[in-house]
XYZ file of C-alpha atoms in Angstrom:
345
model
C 62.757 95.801 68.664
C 59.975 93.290 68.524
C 57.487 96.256 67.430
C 60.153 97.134 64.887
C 60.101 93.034 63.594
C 56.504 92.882 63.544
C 56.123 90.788 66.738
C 54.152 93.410 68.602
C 50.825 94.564 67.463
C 51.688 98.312 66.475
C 48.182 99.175 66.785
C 48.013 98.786 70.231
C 49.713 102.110 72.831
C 52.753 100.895 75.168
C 52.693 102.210 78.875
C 55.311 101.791 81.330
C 54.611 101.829 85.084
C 57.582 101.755 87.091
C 57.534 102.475 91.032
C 59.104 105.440 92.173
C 63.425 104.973 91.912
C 66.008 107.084 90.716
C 66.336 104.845 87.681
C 62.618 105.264 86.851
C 62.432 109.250 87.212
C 66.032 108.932 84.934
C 64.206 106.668 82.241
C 61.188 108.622 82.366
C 63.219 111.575 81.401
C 64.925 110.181 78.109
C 62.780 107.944 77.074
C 59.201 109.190 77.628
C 58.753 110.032 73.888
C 59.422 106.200 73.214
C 56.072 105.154 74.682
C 52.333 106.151 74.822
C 52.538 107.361 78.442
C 55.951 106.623 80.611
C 54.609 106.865 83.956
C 56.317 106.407 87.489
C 53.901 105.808 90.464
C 54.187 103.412 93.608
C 50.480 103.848 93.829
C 49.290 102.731 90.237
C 51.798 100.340 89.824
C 50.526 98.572 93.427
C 47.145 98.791 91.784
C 47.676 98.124 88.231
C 50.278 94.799 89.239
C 47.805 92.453 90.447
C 45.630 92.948 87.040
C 48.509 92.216 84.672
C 49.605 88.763 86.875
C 46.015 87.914 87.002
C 45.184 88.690 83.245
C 48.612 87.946 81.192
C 47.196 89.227 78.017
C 47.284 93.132 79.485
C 50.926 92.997 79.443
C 53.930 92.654 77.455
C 56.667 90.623 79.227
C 60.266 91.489 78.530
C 62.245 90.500 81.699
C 65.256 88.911 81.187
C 65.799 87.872 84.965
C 66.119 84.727 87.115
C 64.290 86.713 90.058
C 60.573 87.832 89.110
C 60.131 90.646 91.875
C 56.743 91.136 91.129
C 55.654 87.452 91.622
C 57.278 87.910 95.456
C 55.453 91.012 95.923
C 51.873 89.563 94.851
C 51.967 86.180 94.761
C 48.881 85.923 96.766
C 47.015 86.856 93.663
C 46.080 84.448 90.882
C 48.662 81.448 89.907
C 51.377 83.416 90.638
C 51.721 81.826 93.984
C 53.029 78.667 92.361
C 55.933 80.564 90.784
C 57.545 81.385 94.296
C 58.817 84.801 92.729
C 61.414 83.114 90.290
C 61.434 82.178 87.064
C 62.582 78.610 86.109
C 66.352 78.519 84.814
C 65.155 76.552 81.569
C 62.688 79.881 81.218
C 65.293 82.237 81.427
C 67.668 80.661 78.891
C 64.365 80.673 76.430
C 63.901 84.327 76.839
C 68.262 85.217 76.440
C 68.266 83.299 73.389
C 65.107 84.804 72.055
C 66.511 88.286 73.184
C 69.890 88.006 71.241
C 68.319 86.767 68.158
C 66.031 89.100 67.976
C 68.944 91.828 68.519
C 70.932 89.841 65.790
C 67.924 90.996 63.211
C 67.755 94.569 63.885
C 71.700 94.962 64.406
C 70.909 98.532 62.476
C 67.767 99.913 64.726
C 69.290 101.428 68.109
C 65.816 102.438 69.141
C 67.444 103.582 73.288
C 69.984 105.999 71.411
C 68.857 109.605 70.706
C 71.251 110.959 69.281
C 72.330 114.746 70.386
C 70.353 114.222 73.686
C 72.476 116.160 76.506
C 71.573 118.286 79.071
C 72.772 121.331 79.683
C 74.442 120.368 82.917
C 76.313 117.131 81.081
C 77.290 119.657 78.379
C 78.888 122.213 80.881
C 80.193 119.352 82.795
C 81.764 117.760 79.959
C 83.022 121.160 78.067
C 85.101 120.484 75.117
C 85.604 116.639 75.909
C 81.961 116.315 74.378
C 83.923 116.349 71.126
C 85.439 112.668 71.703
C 84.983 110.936 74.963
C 85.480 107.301 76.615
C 84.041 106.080 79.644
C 86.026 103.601 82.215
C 83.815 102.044 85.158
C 85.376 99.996 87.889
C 83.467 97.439 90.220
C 84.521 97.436 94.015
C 81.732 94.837 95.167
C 81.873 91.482 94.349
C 78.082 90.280 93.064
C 76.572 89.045 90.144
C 78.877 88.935 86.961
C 81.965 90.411 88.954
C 83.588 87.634 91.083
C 86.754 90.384 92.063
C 87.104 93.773 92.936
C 88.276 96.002 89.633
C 92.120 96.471 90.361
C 92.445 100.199 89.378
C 95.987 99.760 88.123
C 94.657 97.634 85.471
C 93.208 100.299 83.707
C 95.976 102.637 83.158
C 97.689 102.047 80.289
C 93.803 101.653 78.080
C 93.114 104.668 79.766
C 96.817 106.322 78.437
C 96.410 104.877 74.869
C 93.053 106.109 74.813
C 94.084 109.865 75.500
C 96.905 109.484 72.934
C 94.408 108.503 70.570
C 92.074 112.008 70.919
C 89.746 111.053 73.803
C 89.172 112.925 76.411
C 88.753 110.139 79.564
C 85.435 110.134 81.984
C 84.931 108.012 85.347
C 81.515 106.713 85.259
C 79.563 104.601 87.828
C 79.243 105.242 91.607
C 82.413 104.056 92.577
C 85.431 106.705 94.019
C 87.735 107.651 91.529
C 91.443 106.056 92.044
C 94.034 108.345 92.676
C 95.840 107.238 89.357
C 93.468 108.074 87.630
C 92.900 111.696 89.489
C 96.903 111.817 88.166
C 96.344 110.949 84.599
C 93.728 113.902 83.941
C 90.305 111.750 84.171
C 87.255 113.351 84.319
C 85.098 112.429 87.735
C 81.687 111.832 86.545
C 81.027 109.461 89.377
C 81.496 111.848 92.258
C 80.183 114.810 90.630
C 76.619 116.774 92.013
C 75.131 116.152 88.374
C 75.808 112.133 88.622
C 72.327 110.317 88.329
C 71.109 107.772 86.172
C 69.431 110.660 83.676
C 72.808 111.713 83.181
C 74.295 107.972 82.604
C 72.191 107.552 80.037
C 73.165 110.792 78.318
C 76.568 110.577 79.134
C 76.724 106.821 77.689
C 74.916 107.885 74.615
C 77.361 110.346 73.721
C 80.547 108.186 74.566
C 82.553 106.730 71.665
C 83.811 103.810 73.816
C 83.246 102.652 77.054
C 85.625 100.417 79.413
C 83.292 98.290 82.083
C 83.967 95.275 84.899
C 80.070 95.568 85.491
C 76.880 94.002 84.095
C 74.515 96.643 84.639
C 76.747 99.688 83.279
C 78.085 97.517 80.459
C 74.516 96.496 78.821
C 73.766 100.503 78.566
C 76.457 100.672 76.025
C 75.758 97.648 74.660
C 71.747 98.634 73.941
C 72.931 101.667 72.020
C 75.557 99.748 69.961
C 78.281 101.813 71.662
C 81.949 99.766 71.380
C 83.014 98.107 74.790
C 85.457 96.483 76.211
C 83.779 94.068 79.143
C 86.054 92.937 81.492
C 86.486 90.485 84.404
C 83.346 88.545 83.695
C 82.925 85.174 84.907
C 79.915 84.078 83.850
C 80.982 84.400 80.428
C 78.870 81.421 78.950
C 75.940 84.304 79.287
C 78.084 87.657 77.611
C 76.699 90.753 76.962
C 75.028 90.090 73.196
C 76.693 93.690 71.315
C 78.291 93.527 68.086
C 80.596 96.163 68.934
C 81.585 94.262 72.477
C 85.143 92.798 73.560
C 84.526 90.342 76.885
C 87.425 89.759 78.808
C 86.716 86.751 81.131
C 87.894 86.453 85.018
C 89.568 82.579 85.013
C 88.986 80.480 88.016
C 92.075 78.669 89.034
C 92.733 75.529 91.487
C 94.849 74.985 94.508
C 98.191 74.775 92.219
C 96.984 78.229 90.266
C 96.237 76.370 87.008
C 93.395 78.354 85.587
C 90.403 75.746 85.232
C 89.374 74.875 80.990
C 86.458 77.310 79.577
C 84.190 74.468 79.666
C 84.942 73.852 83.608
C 83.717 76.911 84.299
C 80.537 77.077 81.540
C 79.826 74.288 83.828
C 80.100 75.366 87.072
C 77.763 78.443 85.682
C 74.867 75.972 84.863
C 75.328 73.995 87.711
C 74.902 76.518 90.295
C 72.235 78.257 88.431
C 72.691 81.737 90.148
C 74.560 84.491 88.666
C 72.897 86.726 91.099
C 74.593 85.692 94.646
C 78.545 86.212 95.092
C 80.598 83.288 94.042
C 82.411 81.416 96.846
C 85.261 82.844 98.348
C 87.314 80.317 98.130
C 87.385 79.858 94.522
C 91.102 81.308 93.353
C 90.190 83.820 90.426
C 92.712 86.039 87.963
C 91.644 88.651 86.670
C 92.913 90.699 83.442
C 95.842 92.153 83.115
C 96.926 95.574 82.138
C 97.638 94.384 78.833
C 95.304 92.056 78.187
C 92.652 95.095 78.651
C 94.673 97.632 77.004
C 95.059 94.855 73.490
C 91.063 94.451 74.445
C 90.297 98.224 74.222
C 92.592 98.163 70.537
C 90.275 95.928 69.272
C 87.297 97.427 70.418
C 87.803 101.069 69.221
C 88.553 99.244 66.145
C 85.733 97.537 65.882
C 83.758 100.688 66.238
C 86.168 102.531 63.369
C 86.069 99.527 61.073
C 84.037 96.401 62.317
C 85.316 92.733 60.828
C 83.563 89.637 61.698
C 85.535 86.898 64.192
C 88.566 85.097 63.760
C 88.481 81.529 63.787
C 89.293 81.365 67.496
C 86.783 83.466 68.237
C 84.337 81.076 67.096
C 85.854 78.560 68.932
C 85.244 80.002 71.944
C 81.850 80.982 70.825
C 81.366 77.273 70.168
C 81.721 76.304 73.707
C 78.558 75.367 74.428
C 75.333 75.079 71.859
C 72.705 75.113 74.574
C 74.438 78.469 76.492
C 73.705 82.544 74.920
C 77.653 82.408 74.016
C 76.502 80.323 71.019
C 74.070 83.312 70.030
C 75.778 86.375 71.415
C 77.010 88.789 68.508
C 79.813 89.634 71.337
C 83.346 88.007 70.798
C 86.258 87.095 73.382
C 89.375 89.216 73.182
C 91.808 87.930 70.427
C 94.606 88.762 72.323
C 92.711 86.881 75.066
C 91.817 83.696 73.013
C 95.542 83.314 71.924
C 97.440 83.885 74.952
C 94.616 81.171 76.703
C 93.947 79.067 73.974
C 95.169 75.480 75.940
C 91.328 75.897 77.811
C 89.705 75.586 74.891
């Protein structure tokens, strides 16, 4: 995006070097026409590291993250000791903003989607669902944006007006597929020989909506400008930034059950500065209802069928806080949401 703006010198060649994962053999796969050379190597990248922390101008830095793993793996070298392998907050909230904005100006240049890209083991896996497909992903481990487990029951009824309304339905993720589900007629991706993360990035590129409680899975659709409903986030003053996205925050509530006001818990996010380690266990949380993420899923399949910009409590919300990436995001809170919870404001 920042080549496409201009930012980037487009004279210069792009190479990635990734160490050896799953996730870098899948990128390498679909996206190695994107760059000069896409390579994935423990060996160069051990070698090739130290040069780019010691001499800044070889690289192009686009990490979005509190932890800097490659500061803890060489901080030895150069002034990279001083850094302690993490960013500071202030830093990171520099680079989201910066990120979003720069995603607000090139809202039509999708440059992760390839359109038609499927292999022939998605296709056969998929049959004739390929035609019109949604993707549901549930969360059974509580870390990072997910402070509660996914409860699979919550899904149903998105997942039964999504079939009425032409989709064929596909479990994504790593997680085991419910048994309601198995009874409504859902596809299981996630157990499947053929699951990988080659495949997740086909499989998302193809989808027509996707239903996610998790940060990782939810930002693929969101790069490739792919409706979504996000649910059960509650670090919500940092959404996911998609135009086409639906949040659907987890509340925190006190002793009596009284959720806590949207700008209690914007603050307890800053204050703790980690949305990395699991939230305390003693903190009472709710998380969405069947309804609220079946009115969420309406809106976003409508969004994606005829997009409108936010309602005046959806700007509200957005409002929150200036200083947070809410105030930036192109995301919006669920209108059903918003109304039903509009006292926190």
């Amino acid at each position: 995006r920042n080549l496409h703006l201009g930012k980037l010198d487009a004279r210069k060649r792009y190479v990635i070097i990734w160490p050896r994962s799953e996730v870098a053999h899948g990128a390498q796969q679909v996206y190695r026409e994107r760059f000069a050379k896409f390579i994935v190597s423990d060996l160069l990248y051990a070698v090739i590291l130290p040069l780019t922390m010691r001499y800044l101008e070889l690289r192009t830095d686009c990490s979005l993250s509190l932890v800097d793993g490659s500061l803890l793996r060489c901080k030895r070298y150069g002034t990279a000791i001083l850094r302690q392998g993490a960013r500071p907050y202030e830093e990171v909230w520099e680079r989201i903003f910066e990120y979003y904005e720069v995603r607000g100006q090139t809202n039509n240049f999708i440059p992760l989607k390839i359109c038609g890209l499927m292999s022939s083991e998605l296709v056969r896996f998929l049959g004739k669902a390929r035609k019109k497909y949604a993707l549901i992903q549930i969360k059974t481990i509580v870390i990072n944006a997910t402070a509660i487990s996914t409860d699979p029951h919550s899904y149903v009824e998105a997942i039964k007006y999504l079939m009425a309304n032409g989709f064929s339905v596909v479990f994504a993720g790593r997680e085991l597929m419910p048994n309601p589900y198995k009874d409504l007629g859902v596809m299981n991706y996630a157990e499947s020989e053929i699951a990988s993360f080659r495949h997740d990035l086909e499989l998302v590129q193809g989808a027509q909506f996707v239903l996610s409680s998790a940060s990782g899975f939810g930002n693929l659709p969101v790069t490739m400008e792919i409706p979504l409903v996000y649910a059960n986030i509650w670090s919500f003053a940092c959404p996911l930034p998609g135009r086409y996205t639906v949040t659907l925050p987890a509340l925190f509530r006190d002793s009596s059950g009284r959720p806590w006001s949207f700008k209690d818990q914007i603050a307890y996010f800053y204050d703790r500065k980690d949305s990395v380690s699991p939230i305390p266990s003693t903190l009472n949380i709710r998380s969405a209802s069947a309804l609220e993420i079946l009115e969420a899923t309406k809106e976003a399949v409508n969004l994606g069928q005829d997009f409108k910009p936010k309602t005046e409590l959806q700007k509200c919300f957005q409002n929150l806080c200036e200083t947070a990436p809410l105030a930036v995001a192109e995301s919006r809170v669920s209108q059903h949401f918003i109304e039903k919870f509009k006292s926190l404001l």
